[in-house]
Short mmCIF file of C-alpha atoms and ligand atoms in Angstrom, two decimals:
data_model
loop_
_atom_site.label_atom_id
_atom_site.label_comp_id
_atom_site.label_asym_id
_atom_site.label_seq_id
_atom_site.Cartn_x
_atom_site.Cartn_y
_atom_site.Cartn_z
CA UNK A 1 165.42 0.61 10.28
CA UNK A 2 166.79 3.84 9.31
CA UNK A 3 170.01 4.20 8.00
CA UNK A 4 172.67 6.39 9.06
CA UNK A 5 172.50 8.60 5.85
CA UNK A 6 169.20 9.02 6.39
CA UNK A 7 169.86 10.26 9.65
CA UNK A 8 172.62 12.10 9.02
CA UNK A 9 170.49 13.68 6.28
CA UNK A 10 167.41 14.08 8.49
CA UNK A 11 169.94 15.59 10.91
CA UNK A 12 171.09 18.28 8.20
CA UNK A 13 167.93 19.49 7.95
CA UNK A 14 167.04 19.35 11.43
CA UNK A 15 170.70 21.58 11.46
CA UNK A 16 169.74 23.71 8.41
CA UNK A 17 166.02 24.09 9.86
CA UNK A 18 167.58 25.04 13.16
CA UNK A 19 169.82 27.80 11.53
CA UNK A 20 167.00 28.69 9.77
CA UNK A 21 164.94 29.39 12.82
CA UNK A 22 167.51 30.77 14.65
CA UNK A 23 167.96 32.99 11.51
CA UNK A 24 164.32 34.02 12.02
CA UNK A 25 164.84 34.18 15.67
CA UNK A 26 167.51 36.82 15.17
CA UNK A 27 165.50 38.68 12.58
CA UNK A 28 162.44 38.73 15.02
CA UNK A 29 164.57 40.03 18.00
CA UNK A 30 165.86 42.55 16.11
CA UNK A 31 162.43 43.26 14.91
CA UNK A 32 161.41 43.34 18.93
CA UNK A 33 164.91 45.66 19.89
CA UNK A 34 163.53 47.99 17.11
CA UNK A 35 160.19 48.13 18.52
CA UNK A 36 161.54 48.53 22.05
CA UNK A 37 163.70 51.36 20.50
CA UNK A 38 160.63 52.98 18.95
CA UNK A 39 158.65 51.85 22.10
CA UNK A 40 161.17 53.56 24.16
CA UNK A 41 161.51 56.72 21.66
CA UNK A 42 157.55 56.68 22.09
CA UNK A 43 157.54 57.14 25.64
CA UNK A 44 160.29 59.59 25.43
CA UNK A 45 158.10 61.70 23.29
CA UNK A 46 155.50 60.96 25.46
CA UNK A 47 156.77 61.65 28.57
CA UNK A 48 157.97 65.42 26.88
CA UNK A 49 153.91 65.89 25.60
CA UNK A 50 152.99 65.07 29.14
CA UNK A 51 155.90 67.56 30.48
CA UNK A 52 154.47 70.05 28.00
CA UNK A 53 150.90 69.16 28.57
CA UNK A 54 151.55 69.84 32.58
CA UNK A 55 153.27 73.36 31.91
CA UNK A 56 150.27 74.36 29.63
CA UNK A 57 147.70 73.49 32.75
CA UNK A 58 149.27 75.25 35.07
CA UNK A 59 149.82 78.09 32.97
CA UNK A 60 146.15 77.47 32.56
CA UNK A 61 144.96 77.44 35.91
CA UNK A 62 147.18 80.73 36.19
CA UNK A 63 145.00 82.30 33.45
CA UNK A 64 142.35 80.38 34.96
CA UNK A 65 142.94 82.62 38.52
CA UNK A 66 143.78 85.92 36.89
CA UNK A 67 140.65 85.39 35.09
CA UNK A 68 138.41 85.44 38.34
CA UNK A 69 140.43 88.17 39.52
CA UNK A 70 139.82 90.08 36.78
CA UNK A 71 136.04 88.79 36.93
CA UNK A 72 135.83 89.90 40.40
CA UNK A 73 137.14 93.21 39.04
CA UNK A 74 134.75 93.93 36.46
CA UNK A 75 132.16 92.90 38.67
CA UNK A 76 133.56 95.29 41.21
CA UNK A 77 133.20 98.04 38.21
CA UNK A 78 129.97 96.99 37.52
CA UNK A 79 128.47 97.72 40.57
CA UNK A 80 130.23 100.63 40.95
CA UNK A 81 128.86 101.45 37.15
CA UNK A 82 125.29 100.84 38.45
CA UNK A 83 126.14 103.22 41.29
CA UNK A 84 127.36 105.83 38.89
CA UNK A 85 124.64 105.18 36.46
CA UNK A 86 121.80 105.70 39.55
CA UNK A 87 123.17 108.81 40.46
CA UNK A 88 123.66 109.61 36.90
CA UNK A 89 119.85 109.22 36.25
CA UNK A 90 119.22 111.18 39.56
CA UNK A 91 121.75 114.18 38.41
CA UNK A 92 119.87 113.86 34.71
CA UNK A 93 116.59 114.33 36.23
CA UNK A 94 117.98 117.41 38.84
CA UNK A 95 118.99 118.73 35.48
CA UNK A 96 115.48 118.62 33.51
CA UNK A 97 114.69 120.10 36.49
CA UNK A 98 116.63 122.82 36.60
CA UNK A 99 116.40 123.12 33.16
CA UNK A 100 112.67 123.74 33.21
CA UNK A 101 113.12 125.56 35.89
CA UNK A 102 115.96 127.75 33.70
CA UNK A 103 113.14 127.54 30.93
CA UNK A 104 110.50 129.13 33.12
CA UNK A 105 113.19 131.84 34.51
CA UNK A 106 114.06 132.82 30.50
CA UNK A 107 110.17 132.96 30.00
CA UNK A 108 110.31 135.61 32.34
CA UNK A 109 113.27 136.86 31.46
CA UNK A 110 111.77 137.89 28.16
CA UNK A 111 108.59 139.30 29.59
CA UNK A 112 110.31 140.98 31.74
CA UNK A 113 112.94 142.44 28.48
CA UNK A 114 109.72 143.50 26.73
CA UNK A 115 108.70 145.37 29.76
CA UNK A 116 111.83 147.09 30.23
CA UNK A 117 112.10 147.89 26.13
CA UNK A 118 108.54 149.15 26.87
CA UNK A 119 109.66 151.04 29.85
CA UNK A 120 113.09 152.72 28.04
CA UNK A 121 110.78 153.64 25.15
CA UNK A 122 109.01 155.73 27.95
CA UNK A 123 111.81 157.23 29.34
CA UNK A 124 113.15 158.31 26.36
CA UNK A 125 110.34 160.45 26.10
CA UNK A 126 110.32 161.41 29.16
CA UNK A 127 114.34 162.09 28.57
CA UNK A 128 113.00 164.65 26.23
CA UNK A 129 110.14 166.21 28.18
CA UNK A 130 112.75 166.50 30.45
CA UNK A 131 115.37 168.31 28.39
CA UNK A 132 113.05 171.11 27.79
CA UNK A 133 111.91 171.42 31.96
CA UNK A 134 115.46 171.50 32.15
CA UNK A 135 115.47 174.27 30.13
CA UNK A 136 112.47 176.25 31.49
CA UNK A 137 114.49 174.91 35.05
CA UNK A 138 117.60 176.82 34.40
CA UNK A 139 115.63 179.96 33.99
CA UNK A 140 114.13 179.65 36.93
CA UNK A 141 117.06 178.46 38.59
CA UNK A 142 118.31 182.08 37.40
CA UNK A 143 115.68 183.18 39.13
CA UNK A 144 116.13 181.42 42.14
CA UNK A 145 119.59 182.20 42.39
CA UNK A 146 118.29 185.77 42.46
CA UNK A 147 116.01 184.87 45.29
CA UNK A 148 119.01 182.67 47.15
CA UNK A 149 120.99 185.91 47.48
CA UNK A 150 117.81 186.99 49.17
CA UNK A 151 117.27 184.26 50.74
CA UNK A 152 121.10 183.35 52.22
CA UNK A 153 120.47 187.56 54.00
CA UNK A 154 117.33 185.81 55.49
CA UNK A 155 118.72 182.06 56.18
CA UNK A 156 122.02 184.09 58.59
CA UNK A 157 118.62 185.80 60.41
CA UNK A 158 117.21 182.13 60.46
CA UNK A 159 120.38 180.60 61.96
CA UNK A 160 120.34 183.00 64.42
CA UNK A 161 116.90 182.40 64.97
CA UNK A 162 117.93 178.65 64.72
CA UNK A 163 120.36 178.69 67.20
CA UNK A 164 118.32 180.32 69.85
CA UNK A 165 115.77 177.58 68.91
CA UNK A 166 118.47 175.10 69.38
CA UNK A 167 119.12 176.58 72.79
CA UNK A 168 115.54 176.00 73.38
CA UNK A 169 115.08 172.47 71.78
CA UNK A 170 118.11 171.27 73.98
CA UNK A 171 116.33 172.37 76.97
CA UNK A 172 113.20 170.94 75.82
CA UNK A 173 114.91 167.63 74.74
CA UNK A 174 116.35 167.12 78.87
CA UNK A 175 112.80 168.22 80.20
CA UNK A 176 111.40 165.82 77.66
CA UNK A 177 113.56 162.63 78.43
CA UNK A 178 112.78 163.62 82.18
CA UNK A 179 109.17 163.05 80.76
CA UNK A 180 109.91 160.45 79.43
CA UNK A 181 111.60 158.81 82.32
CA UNK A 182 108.25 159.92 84.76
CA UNK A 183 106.16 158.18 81.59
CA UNK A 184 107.63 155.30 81.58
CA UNK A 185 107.10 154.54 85.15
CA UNK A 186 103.69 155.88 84.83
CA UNK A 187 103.15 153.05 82.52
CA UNK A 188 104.91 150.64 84.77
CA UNK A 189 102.31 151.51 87.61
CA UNK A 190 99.64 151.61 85.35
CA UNK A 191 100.39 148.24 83.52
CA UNK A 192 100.81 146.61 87.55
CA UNK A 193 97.50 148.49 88.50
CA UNK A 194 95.62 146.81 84.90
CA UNK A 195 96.80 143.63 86.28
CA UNK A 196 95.83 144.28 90.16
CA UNK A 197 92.48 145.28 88.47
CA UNK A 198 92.23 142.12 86.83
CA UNK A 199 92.75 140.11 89.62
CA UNK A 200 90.46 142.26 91.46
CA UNK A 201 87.71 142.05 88.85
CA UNK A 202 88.57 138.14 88.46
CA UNK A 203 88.53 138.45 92.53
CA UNK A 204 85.33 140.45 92.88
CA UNK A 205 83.76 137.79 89.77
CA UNK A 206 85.02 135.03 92.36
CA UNK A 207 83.12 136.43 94.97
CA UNK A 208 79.93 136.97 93.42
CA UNK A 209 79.85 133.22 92.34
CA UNK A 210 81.02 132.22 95.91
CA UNK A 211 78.03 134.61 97.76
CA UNK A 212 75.35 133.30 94.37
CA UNK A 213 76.58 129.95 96.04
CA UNK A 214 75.89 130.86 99.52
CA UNK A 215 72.76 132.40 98.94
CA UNK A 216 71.42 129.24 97.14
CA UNK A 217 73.34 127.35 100.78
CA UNK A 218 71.28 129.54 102.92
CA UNK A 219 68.38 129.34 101.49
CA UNK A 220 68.88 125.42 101.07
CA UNK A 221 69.87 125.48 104.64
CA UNK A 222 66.70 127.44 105.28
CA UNK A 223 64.19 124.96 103.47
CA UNK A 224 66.08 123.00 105.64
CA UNK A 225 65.63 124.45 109.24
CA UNK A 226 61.97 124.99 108.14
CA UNK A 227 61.41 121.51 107.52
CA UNK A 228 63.00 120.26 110.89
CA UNK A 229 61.17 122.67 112.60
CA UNK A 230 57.97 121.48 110.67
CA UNK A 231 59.16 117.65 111.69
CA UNK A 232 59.82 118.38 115.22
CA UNK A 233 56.76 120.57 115.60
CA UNK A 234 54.72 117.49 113.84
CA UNK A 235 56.90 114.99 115.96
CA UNK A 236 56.07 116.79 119.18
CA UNK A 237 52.28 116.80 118.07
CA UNK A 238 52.39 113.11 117.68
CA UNK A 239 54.46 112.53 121.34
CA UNK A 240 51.75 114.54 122.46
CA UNK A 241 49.02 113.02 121.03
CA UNK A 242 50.98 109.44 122.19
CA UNK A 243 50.98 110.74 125.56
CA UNK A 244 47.42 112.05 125.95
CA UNK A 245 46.43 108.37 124.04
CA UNK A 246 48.17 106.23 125.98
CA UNK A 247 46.96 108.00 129.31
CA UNK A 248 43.55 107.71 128.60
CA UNK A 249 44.03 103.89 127.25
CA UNK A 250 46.11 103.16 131.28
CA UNK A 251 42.49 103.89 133.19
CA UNK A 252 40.34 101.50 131.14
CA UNK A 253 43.00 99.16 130.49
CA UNK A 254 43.92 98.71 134.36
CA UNK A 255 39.71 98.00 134.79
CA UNK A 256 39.90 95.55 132.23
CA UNK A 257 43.06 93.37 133.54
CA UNK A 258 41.20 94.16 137.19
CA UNK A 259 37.79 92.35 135.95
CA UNK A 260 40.63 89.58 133.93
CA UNK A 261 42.52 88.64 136.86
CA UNK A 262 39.25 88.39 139.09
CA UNK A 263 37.70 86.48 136.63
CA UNK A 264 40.79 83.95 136.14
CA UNK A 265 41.10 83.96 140.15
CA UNK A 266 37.37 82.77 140.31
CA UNK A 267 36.92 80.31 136.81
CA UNK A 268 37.74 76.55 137.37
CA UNK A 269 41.05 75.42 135.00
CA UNK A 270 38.73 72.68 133.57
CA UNK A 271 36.09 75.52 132.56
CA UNK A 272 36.00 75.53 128.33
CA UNK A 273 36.69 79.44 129.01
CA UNK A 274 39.34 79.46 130.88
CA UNK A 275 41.92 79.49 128.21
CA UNK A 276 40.60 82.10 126.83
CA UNK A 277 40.47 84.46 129.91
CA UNK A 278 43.97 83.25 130.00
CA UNK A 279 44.62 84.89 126.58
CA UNK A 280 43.11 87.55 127.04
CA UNK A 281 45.52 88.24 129.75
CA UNK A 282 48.31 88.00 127.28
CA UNK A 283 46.99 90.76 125.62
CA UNK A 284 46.32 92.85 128.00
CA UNK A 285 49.75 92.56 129.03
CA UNK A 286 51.06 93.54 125.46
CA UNK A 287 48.87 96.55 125.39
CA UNK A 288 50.28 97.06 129.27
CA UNK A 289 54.00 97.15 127.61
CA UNK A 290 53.14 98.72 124.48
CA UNK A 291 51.56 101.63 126.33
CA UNK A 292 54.42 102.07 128.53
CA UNK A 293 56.93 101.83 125.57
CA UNK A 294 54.75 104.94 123.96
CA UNK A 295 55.01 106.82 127.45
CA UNK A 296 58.74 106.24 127.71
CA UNK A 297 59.61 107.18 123.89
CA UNK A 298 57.78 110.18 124.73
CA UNK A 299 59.47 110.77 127.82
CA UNK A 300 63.10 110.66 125.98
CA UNK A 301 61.88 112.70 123.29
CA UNK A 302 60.81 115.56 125.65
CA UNK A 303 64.00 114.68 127.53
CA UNK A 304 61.93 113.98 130.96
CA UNK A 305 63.22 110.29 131.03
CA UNK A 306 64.88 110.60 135.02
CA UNK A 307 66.59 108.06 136.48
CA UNK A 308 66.89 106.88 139.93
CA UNK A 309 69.92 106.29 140.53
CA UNK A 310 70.83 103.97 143.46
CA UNK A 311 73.83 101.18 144.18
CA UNK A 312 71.97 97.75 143.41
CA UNK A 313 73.60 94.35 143.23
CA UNK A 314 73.91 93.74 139.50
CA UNK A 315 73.80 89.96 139.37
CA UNK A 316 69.77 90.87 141.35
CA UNK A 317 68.72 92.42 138.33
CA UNK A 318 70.44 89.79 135.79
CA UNK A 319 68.28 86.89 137.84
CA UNK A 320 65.39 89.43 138.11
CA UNK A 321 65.14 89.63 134.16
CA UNK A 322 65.72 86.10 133.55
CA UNK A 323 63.24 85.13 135.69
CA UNK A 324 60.39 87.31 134.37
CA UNK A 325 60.86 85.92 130.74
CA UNK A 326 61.81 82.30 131.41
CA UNK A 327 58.31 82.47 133.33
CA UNK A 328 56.51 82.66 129.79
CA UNK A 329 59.23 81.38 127.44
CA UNK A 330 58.14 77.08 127.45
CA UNK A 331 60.95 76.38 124.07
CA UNK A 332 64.02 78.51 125.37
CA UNK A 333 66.56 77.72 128.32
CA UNK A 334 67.73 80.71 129.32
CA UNK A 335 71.19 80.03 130.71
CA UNK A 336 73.10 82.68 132.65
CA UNK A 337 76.97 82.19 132.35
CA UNK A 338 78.44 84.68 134.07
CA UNK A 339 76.98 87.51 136.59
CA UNK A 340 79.41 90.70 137.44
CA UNK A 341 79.53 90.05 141.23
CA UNK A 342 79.36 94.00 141.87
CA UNK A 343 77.61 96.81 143.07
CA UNK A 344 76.97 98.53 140.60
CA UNK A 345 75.06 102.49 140.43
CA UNK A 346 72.38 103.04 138.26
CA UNK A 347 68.52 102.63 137.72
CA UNK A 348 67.62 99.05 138.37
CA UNK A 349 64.22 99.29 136.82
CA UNK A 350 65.80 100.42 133.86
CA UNK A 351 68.84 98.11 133.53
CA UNK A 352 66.12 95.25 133.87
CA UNK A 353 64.11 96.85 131.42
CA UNK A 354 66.98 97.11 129.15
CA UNK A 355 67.76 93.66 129.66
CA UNK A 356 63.81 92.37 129.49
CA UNK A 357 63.88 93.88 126.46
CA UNK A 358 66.86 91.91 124.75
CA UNK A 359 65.94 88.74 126.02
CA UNK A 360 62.50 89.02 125.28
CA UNK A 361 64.00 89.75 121.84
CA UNK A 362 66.64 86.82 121.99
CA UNK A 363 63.78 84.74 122.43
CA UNK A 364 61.12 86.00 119.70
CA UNK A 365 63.59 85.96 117.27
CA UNK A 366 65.36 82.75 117.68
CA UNK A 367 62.05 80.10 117.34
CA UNK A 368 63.87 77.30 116.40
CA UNK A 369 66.18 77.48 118.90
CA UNK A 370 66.44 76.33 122.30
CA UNK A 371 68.83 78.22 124.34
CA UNK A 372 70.08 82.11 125.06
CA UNK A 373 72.88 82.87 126.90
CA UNK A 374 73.88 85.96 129.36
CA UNK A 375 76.58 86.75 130.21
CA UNK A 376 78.34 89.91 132.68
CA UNK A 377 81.91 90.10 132.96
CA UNK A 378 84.04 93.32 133.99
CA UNK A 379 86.75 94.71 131.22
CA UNK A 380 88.77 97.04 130.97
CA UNK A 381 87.01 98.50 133.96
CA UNK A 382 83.61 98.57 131.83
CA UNK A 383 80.44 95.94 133.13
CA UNK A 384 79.31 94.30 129.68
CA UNK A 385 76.68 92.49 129.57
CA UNK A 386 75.70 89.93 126.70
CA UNK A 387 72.86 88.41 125.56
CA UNK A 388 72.97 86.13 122.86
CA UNK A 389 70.66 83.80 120.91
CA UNK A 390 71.05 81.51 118.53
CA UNK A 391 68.23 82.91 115.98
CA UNK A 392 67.44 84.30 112.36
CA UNK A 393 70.22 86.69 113.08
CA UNK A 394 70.26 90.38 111.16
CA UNK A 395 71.55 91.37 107.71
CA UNK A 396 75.16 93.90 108.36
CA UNK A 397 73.81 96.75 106.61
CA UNK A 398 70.39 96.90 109.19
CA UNK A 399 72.62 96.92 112.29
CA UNK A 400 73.04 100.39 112.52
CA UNK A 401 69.37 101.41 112.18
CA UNK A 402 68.17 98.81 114.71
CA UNK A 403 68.30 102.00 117.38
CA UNK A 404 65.89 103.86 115.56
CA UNK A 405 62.42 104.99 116.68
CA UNK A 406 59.80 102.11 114.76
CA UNK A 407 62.43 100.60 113.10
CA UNK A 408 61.94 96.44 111.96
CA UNK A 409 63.98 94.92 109.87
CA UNK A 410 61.86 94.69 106.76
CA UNK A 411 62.26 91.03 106.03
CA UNK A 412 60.95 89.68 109.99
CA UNK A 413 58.32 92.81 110.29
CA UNK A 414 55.33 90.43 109.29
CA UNK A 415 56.44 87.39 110.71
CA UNK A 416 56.87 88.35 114.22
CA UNK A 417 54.77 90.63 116.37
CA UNK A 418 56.37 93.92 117.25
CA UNK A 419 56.67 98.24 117.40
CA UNK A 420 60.46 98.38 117.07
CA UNK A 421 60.23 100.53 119.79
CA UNK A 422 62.39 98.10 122.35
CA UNK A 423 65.44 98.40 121.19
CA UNK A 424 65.48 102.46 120.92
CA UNK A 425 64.66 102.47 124.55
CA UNK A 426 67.10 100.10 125.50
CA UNK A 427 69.92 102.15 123.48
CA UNK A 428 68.31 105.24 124.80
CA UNK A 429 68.47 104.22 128.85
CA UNK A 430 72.26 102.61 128.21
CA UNK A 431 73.29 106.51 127.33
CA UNK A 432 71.60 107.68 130.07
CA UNK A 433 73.91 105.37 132.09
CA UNK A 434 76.69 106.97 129.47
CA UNK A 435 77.34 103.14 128.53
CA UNK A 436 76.76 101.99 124.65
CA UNK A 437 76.02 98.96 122.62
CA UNK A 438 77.44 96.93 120.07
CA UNK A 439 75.51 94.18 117.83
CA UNK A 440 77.70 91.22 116.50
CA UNK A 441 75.28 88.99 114.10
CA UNK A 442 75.20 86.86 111.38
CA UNK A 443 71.84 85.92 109.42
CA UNK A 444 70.77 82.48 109.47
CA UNK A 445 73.24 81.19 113.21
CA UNK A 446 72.49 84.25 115.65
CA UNK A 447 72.82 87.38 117.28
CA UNK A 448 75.06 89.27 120.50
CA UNK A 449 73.24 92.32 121.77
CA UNK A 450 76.01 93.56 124.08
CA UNK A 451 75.91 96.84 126.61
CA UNK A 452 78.78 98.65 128.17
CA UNK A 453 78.41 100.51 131.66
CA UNK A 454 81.09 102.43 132.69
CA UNK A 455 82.48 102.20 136.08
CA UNK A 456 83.58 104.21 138.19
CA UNK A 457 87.42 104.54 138.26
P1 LIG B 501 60.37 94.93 117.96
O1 LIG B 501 61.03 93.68 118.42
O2 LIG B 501 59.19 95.32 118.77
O3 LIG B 501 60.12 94.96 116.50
P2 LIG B 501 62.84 96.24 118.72
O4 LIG B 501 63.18 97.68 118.77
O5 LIG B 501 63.04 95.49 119.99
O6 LIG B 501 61.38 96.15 118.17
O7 LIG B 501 63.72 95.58 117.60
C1 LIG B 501 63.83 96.22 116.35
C2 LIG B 501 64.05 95.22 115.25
O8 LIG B 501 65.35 94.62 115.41
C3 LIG B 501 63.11 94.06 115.25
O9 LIG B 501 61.94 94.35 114.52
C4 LIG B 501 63.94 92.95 114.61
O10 LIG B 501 63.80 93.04 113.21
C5 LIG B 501 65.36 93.28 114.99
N1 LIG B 501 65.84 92.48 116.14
C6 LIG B 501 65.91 92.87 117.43
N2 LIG B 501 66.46 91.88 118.19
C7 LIG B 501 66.75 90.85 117.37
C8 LIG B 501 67.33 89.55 117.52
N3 LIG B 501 67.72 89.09 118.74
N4 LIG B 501 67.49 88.77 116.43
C9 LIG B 501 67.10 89.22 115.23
N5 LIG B 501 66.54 90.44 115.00
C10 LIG B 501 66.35 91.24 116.05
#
């Protein structure tokens, strides 16, 4: 157990240690009060470096702008430097230029100097050849004023003389510009007559080309005229040798179908020859209608085709027609689809011809098919009649020669038996009858053979 003097004694030095740290304590916040002093004296001096430190940037960035303005202005000068300098080196070289130029000019300068030294040389002597003509001149000029006197006696005769003359010349000057005035319409006229000549000659060159042109017309027209006359001298010939031909082939040939039709009278049907007689009666037939074709075409060419005219009943010679073919036509129907109830004026034999001649046609050239149609109607106060088959049909471009004497279309001529004589007839009787005809076909489905008659009003 510890005594109270110890305690007491640990107590002092739990006081003394206690001053002592409090000591220390004092010392060390005194210590801290002078660092916080210095601390604050620090920032202080801080804060006026940062103050300072701020002024001096912005006084930089000032220098900093004026810089780039002053960049921008030197670059400004720059360019405009370049500029200068560009036009500078242009100038220079206008200068070497004109500096050779100035070069060449003094070159010449001096030749010419030397040549003017050379020529002053010259007329210094000739100064001095001409001091002493001077010389010998004044003498004479004594002379001559000798002769003036003389002379100035002779010149007051001359001016007299002149005067009179100018009397004259004044005259002569007003006759002259009336000359002058009658010239120069002389030369008017005669510049208008060089051009009327001009166009004359141009005219009269004109002229002569036009009548070289004629001539070589006429005489093309000639060769011409000669060679229709040749044709129609050669065509009447033939029509006349057709004629005479075909008359002397009717006598025999009208025996022959005499003896044919006697013969197919008397033969039994069931005879082996019959047929034959039979075909032979075909052709006798088609000689019958080729013969008459070559009487008719040259009938129309001599112009003696007549016609006898006479009112007929028109649907007679539509049934008439139809009937003759359909007689030998086995394949075809021949239907008839309308008949112009009329009387109508005209040659009958002919119409029926006309119309034989198209169905007979219609037929021939349609073998593969079974029908033609006819047709009459009235229009327009024409009869047209139409007959139309269903056939090989023609090619556009070989309508418009179908009317000609012999002509066959080219393609069909071998494959079907024919003059191409038909159809020229036909179109030939149809003007007779002033009527016309019009062809509507198209290869390969068929062909309209149409006729217009004209009625009476
Ligand atoms: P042909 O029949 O004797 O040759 P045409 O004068 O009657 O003479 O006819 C002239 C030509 O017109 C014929 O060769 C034929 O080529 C052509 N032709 C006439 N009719 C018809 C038709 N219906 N269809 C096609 N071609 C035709």
């Amino acid at each position: 157990m510890m005594g109270r003097n110890e305690l007491s004694e640990r107590l002092v030095i739990a006081n003394e240690e206690k001053a002592r740290l409090e000591a220390e304590l004092i010392l060390a916040n005194i210590e801290l009060d002078f660092q916080n002093e210095e601390k604050k004296k620090r920032a202080a001096e801080l804060n006026l470096a940062n103050i300072e430190l701020e002024f001096q940037n912005r006084e930089k960035l000032n220098r900093a702008r004026e810089l780039i303005i002053a960049n921008r202005e030197l670059d400004f000068q720059n360019e405009e430097k370049g500029k200068r300098a560009a036009e500078l080196i242009i100038a220079g070289k206008e200068l070497l230029f004109q500096n050779e130029e100035k070069e060449k000019r003094a070159a010449e300068l001096l030749l010419a100097n030397t040549e003017l030294v050379f020529q002053n040389a010259e007329k210094e002597k000739r100064a001095a050849e001409l001091i002493i003509a001077n010389k010998e001149l004044l003498y004479q000029n004594g002379e001559k004023e000798k002769r003036a006197a003389e002379l100035i006696i002779a010149n007051l005769e001359l001016i007299f003389q002149n005067e009179e003359k100018e009397k004259r010349a004044n005259e002569l000057i007003i006759a002259n510009k009336e000359l002058t005035y009658q010239n120069g319409e002389k030369e008017k006229r005669a510049a208008e007559l060089i051009i009327a000549l001009k166009e004359l000659g141009y005219q009269d060159e004109e002229k002569a080309k036009r009548a070289a042109e004629l001539i070589i017309a006429n005489r093309e027209l000639l060769i011409q005229q000669q060679e229709k006359t040749r044709r129609a001298a050669a065509e009447a010939k033939k029509d006349e040798f057709f004629n005479m031909v075909s008359h002397e082939f009717k006598t025999p040939l009208t025996n022959i179908k005499a003896i044919n039709q006697l013969l197919e009278k008397t033969t039994d049907r069931a005879n082996k020859h019959y047929p034959f007689i039979l075909n032979a009666g075909h052709s006798i037939k088609r000689l019958e209608k080729l013969i008459a074709d070559l009487l008719d075409v040259t009938k129309i060419n001599s112009g003696q085709i007549d016609l006898n005219i006479a009112a007929f009943y028109f649907p007679d010679a539509l049934t008439n027609s139809i009937a003759n073919i359909q007689l030998t036509a086995n394949n075809h129907e021949i239907m008839l689809e309308n008949s112009a109830d009329i009387l109508y004026a005209g040659d009958q034999f002919r119409i029926e011809q006309v119309l034989i001649n198209l169905l007979t046609n219609a037929i021939k050239y349609s073998p593969e098919a079974g029908k033609v149609l006819v047709k009459a109607k009235i229009e327009s106060g024409d009869l047209v009649v139409t007959v139309q088959d269903f056939g090989i049909g023609i090619a556009k471009h070989e309508i418009d020669q179908l009317f000609q004497r012999f002509y066959r279309v080219s393609e069909t001529a071998m494959l079907f038996q024919g003059v191409g004589l038909g159809l020229f007839i036909a179109s030939e009787i149809v003007k007779k009858h002033n009527g016309r005809f019009t062809i509507t076909s198209e290869p390969g489905e068929g062909s309209s053979f149409s006729f217009t008659l004209p009625l009476p009003a």
